[in-house]
Coordinates of C-alpha atoms in Angstrom, one line a residue:
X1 CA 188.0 119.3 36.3
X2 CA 187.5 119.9 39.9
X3 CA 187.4 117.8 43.2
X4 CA 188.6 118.2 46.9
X5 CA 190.0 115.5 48.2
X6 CA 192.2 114.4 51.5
X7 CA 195.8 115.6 51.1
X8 CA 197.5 112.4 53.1
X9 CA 195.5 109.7 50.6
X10 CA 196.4 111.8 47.5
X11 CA 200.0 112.5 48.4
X12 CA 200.4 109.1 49.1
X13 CA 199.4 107.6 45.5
X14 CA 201.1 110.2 43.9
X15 CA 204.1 108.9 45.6
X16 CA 203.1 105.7 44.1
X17 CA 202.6 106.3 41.0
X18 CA 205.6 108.1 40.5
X19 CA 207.8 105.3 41.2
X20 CA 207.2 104.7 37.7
X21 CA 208.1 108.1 36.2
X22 CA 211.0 108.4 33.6
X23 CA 213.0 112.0 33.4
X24 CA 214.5 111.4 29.7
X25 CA 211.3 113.0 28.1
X26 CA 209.0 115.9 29.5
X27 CA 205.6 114.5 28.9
X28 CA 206.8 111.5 30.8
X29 CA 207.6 113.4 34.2
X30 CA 204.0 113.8 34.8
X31 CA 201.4 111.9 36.4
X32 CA 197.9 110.9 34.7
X33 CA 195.0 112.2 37.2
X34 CA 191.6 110.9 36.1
X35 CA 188.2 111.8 38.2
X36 CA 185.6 108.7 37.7
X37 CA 182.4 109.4 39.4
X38 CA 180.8 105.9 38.6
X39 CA 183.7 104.4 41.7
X40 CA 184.2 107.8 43.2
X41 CA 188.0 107.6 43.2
X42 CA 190.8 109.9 41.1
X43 CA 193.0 107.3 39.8
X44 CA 196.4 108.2 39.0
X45 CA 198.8 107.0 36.2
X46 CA 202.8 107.0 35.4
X47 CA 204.8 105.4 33.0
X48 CA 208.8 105.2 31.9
X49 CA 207.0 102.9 29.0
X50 CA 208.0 99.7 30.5
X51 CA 206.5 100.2 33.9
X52 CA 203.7 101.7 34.2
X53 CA 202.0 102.2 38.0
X54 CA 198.3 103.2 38.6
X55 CA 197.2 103.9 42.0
X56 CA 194.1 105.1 43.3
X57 CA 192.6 107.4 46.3
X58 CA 189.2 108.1 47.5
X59 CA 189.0 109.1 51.3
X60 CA 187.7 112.6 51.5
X61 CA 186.8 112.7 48.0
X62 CA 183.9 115.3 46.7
X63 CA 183.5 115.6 42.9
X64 CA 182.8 118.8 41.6
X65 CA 183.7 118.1 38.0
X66 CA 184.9 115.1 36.6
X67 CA 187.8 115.4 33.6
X68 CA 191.2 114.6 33.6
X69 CA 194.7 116.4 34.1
X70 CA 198.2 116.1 34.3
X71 CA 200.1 116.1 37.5
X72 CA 203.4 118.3 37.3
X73 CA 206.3 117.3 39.6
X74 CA 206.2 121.1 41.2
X75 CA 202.7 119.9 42.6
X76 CA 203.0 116.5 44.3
X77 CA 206.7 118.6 46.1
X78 CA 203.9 121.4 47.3
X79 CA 201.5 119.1 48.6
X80 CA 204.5 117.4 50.7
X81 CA 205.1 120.5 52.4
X82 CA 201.3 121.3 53.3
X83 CA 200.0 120.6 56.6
X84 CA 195.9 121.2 55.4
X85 CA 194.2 117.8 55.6
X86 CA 192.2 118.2 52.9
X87 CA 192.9 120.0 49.3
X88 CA 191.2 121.4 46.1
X89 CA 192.2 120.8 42.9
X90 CA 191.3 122.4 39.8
X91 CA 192.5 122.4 36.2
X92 CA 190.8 124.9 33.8
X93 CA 192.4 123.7 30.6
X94 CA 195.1 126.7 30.6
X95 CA 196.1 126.6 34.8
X96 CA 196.1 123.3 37.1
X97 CA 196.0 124.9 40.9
X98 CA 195.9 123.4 44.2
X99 CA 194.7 125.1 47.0
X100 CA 194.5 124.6 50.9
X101 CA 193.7 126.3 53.4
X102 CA 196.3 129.3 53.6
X103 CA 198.5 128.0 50.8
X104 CA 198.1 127.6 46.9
X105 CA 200.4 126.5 43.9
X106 CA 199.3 127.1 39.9
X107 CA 201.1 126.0 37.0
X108 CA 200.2 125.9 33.3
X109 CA 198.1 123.0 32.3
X110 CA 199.5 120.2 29.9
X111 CA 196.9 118.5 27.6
X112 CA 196.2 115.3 29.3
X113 CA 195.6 113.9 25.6
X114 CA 199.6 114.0 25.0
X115 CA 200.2 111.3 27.7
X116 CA 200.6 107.6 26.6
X117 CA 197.6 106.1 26.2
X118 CA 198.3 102.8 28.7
X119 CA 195.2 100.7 28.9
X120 CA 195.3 98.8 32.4
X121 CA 193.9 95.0 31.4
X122 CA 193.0 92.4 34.4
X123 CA 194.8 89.2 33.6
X124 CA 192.6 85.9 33.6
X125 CA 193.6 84.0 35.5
X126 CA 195.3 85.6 38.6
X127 CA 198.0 83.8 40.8
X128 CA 198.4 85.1 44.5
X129 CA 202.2 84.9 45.1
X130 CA 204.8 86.0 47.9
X131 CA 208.0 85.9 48.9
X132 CA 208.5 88.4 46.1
X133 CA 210.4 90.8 48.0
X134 CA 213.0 88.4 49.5
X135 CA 213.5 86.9 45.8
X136 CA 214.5 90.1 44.4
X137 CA 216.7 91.0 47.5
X138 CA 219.2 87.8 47.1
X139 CA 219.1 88.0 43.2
X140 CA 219.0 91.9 42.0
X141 CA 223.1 92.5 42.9
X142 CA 224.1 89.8 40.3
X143 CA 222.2 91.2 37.4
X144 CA 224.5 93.7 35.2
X145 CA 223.7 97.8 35.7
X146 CA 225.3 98.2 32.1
X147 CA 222.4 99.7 30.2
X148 CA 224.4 98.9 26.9
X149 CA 224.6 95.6 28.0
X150 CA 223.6 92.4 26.7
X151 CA 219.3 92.2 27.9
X152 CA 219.6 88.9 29.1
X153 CA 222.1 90.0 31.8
X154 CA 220.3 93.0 32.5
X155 CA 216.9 91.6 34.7
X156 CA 216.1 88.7 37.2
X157 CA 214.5 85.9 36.1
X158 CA 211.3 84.5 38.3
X159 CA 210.1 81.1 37.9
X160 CA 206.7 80.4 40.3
X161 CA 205.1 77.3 40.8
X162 CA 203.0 76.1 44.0
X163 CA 206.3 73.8 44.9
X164 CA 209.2 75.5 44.3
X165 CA 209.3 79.7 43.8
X166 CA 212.9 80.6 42.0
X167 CA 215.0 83.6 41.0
X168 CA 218.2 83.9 38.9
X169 CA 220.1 86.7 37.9
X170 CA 223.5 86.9 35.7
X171 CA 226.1 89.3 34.6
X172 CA 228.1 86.7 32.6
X173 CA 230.5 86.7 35.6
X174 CA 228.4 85.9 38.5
X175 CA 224.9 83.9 39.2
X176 CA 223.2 84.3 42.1
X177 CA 220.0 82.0 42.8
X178 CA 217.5 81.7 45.0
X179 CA 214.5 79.5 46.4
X180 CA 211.5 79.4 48.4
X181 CA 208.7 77.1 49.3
X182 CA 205.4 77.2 49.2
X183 CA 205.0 80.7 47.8
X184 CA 202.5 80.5 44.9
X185 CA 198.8 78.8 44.0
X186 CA 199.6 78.7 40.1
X187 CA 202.9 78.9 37.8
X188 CA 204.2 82.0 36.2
X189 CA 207.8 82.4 34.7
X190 CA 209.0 86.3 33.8
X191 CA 211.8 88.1 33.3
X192 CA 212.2 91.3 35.0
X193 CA 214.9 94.3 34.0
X194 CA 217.0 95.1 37.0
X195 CA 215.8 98.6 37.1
X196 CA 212.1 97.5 36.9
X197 CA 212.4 95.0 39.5
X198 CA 213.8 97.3 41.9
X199 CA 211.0 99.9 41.4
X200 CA 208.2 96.8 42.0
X201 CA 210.1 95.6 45.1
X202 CA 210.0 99.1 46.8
X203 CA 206.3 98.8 45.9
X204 CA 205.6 95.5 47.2
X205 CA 207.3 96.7 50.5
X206 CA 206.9 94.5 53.0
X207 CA 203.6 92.8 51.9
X208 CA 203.8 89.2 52.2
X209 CA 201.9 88.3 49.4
X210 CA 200.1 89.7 45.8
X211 CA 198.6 88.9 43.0
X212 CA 199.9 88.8 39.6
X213 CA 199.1 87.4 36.4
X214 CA 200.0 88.0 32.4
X215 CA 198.6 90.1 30.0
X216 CA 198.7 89.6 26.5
X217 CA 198.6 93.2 24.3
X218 CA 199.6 93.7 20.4
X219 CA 202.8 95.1 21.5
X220 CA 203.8 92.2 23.7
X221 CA 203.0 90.4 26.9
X222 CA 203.2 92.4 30.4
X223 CA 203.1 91.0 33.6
X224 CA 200.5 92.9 36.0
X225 CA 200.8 93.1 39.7
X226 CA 198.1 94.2 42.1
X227 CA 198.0 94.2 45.9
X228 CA 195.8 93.1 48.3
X229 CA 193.5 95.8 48.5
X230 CA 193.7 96.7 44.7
X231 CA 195.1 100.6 45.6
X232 CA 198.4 99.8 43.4
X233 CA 198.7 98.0 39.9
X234 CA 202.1 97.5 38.2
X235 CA 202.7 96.4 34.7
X236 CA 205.9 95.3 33.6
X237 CA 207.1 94.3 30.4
X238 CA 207.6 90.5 30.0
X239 CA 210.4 89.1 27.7
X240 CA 211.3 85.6 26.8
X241 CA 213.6 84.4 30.4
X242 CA 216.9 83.3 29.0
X243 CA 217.9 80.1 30.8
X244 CA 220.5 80.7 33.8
X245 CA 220.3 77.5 34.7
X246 CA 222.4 76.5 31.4
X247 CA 224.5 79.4 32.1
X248 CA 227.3 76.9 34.2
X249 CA 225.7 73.5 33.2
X250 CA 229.2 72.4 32.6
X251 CA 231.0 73.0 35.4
X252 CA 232.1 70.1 37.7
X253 CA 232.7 70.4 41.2
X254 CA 235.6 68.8 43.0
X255 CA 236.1 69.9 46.1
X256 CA 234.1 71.2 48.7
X257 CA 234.4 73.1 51.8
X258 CA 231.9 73.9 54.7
X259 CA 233.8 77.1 56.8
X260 CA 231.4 79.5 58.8
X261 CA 229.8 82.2 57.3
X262 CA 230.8 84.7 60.2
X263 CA 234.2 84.0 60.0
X264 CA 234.5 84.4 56.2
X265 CA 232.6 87.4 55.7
X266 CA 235.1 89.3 58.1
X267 CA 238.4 88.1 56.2
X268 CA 236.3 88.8 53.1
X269 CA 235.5 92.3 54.6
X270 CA 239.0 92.8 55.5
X271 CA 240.8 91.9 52.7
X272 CA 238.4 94.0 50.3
X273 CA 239.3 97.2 52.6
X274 CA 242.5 97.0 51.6
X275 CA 242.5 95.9 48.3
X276 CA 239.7 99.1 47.8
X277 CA 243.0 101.6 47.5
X278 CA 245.1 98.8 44.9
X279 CA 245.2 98.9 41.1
X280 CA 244.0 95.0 40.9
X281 CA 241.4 94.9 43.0
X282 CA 240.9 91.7 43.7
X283 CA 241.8 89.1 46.6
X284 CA 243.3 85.5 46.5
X285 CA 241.7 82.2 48.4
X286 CA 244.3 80.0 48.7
X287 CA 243.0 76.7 50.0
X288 CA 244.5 74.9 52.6
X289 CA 243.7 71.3 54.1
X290 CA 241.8 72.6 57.0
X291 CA 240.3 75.7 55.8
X292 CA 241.1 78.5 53.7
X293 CA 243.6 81.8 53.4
X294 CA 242.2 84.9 52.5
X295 CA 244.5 87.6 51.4
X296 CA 244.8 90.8 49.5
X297 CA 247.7 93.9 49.2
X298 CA 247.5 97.2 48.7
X299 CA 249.0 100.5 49.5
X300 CA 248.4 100.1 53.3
X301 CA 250.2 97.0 53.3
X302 CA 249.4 93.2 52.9
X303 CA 245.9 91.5 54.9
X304 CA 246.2 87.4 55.6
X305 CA 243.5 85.7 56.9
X306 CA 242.6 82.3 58.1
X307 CA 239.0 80.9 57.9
X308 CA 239.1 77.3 59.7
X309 CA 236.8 74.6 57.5
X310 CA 236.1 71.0 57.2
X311 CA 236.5 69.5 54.0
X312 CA 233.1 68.2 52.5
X313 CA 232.7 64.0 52.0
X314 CA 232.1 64.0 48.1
X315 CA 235.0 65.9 47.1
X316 CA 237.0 64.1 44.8
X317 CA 240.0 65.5 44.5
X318 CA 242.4 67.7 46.8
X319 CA 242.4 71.3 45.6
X320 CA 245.2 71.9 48.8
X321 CA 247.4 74.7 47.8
X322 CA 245.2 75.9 45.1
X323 CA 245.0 78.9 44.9
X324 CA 242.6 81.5 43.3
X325 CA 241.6 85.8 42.8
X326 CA 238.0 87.1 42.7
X327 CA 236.6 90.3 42.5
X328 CA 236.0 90.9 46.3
X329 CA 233.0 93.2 46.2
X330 CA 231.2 90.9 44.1
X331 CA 231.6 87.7 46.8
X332 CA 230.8 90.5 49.4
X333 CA 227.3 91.2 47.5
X334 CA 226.3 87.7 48.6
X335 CA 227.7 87.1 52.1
X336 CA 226.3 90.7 53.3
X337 CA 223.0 88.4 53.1
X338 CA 224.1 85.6 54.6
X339 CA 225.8 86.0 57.3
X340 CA 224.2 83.7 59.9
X341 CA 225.3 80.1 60.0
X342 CA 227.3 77.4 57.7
X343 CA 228.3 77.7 53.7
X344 CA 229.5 75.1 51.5
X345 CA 231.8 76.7 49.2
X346 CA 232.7 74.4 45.7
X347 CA 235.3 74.5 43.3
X348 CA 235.7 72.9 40.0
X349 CA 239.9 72.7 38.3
X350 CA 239.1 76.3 36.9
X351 CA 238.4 78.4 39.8
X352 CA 235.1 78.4 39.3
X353 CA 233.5 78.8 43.2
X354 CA 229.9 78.2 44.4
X355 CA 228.5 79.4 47.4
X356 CA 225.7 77.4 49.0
X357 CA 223.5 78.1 52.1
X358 CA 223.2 75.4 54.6
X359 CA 219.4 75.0 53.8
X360 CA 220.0 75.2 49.9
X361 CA 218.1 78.2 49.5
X362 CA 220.6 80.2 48.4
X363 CA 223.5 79.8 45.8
X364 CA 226.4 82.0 44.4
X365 CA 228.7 81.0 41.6
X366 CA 231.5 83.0 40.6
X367 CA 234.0 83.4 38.0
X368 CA 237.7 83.7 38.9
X369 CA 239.7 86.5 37.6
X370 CA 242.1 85.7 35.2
X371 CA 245.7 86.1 35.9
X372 CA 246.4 89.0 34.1
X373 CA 243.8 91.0 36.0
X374 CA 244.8 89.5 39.2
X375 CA 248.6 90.6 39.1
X376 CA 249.4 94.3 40.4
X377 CA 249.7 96.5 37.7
X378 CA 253.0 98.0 39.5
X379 CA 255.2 94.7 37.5
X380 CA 253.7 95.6 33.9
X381 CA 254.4 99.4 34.5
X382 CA 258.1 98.6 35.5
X383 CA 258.3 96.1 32.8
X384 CA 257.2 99.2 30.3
X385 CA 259.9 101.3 31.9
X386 CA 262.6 98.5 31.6

């Protein structure tokens, strides 16, 4: 195999591809690089086995022999540091080398037949959808990084229809949802792992839209993703969504507050700094008739602060007094995105609160601490000592 091709345009879908590349086993490191003559293009392949990413490039392309090779790691970190614009590559069966102008890098081949054979299927029919990228941004922080975890709290769950476009994540402790309008022509609904997810929002970007679609294979159903212009495809596996909306069916709001979002992500901020250096880690809303106290302690001292609100209309029943802990990184995950205008926060007799944006688009629930976790650990160690 041998071809010259543009260093820019090849660098940049190796980059692509290797989004997708997993380090826990050697063959997986490398990237697929096949030469087809019939569309004149070198299409490149990686895979951690439930992502897999092909790209393609063609500008400067000249063919000199068409075959197939794999990509080591050292390489695509060489052609980063090249200035030549365009490079030769060459794989002989026993040394891959690419070579510019004044530079050149060679390292033993690997047989291209040990990679996983991945066979890239259009899906029929294709739905153009957006708003991807903004979905995954207000939902990806509640889904659980626990590897060991339980799978259904371990992804984001996308719903798209040409209505209503939603996402829900879940750790068991937290829900975050979101909603957007007008954002697809047909209806899919996937679940996405976490780690997946992010790798396919870094490779959406900033596109508005793209197209996506199922495919059905013997060992399951993936969900493919193409762009635009057809220079990036991404599979992901597709497992049955478990149903987050069911997650807090039960709960029964009571009381409901509208306070500014400004104002209570800087108490929130606040309180969190110092509760950062405690033992508990957590902060207690109190709520009071106008409003609502935030307050944490730790080593540094003790943080009160006052977030003025109006009590929502429908509540029926007077929570004043109340008062409730929560993890305060995980209510910070959700007002770091929202921090422009009005929230409605809701509370049911157990603590229970839900965040909700002015426009509805957006909504947080989140389990209280229990008491046990919320008290300083300082009491229990004197107890002990007593």
């Amino acid at each position: 195999m041998e071809f010259t091709i543009d260093r820019k345009a090849f660098l940049t879908a190796l980059d692509q591809a290797a989004k997708a590349q997993s380090p826990l086993q050697e063959i997986l490191k490398m990237i697929l690089c096949e030469v087809d003559p019939v569309h004149q293009e070198v299409v490149l392949t990686a895979t951690n086995l439930e992502l897999t990413i092909q790209s393609h490039a063609s500008a400067g392309l000249f063919i000199e022999r068409p075959g197939k090779c794999l990509i080591h790691p050292v390489i695509r970190s060489f052609l980063a540091k090249m200035d030549d614009d365009l490079v030769s590559v060459s794989d002989d069966g026993r040394i891959l080398e690419v070579r510019g102008l004044c530079a050149g890098c060679a390292v033993c081949s690997v047989p291209a037949e040990d990679f996983p054979n991945i066979q890239i299927e259009y899906p029929n029919p294709t739905i153009r959808i957006s708003g991807l990228r903004r979905l995954a941004d207000h939902t990806l922080f509640s889904a659980s990084s626990n590897q060991n975890g339980q799978p259904e709290v371990q992804g984001i769950r996308l719903c798209f229809t040409p209505d209503v476009s939603e996402a829900f994540s879940s750790d068991g402790k937290k829900l975050s949802a979101a909603q957007l309008h007008d954002c697809s022509d047909g209806d899919l609904d996937v679940f996405i792992r976490k780690k997946n997810l992010k790798i396919l929002r870094e490779l959406v970007g900033n596109r508005e839209s793209v197209y996506a679609g199922i495919v059905k294979k013997k060992s399951g159903s993936y969900l493919l993703v193409m762009n635009d212009d057809f220079a990036a495809y991404t599979a992901l596996l597709h497992i049955l969504p478990p149903d987050f909306k069911r997650m807090f069916s039960a709960v029964s709001f009571r009381y409901g507050i509208r306070v500014a979002s400004s104002s209570l992500w800087e108490a929130a901020i606040n309180a969190a700094g110092l509760s950062r250096a405690a033992e508990n880690r957590c902060i207690s809303l109190q709520i009071l008739p106008d409003g609502l106290e935030i307050s944490s302690t730790g080593k540094a001292g003790r943080y009160k602060g006052i977030v003025a609100g109006t009590v929502m209309d429908w509540s029926t029943q007077d929570f004043s007094g109340k008062t409730f802990f929560y993890d305060p990184f995980s209510l910070l995950d959700f007002l770091n995105l929202n921090r422009r205008g009005d929230l409605i926060l809701s509370f049911d007799a157990n603590g229970i609160l839900s965040i909700t944006t002015e426009d509805q688009s957006q909504k947080f629930l989140l389990v209280p601490m229990s008491g046990k976790s919320a008290r300083t650990t300082k009491a229990s160690k004197r107890s002990k000592a007593a």
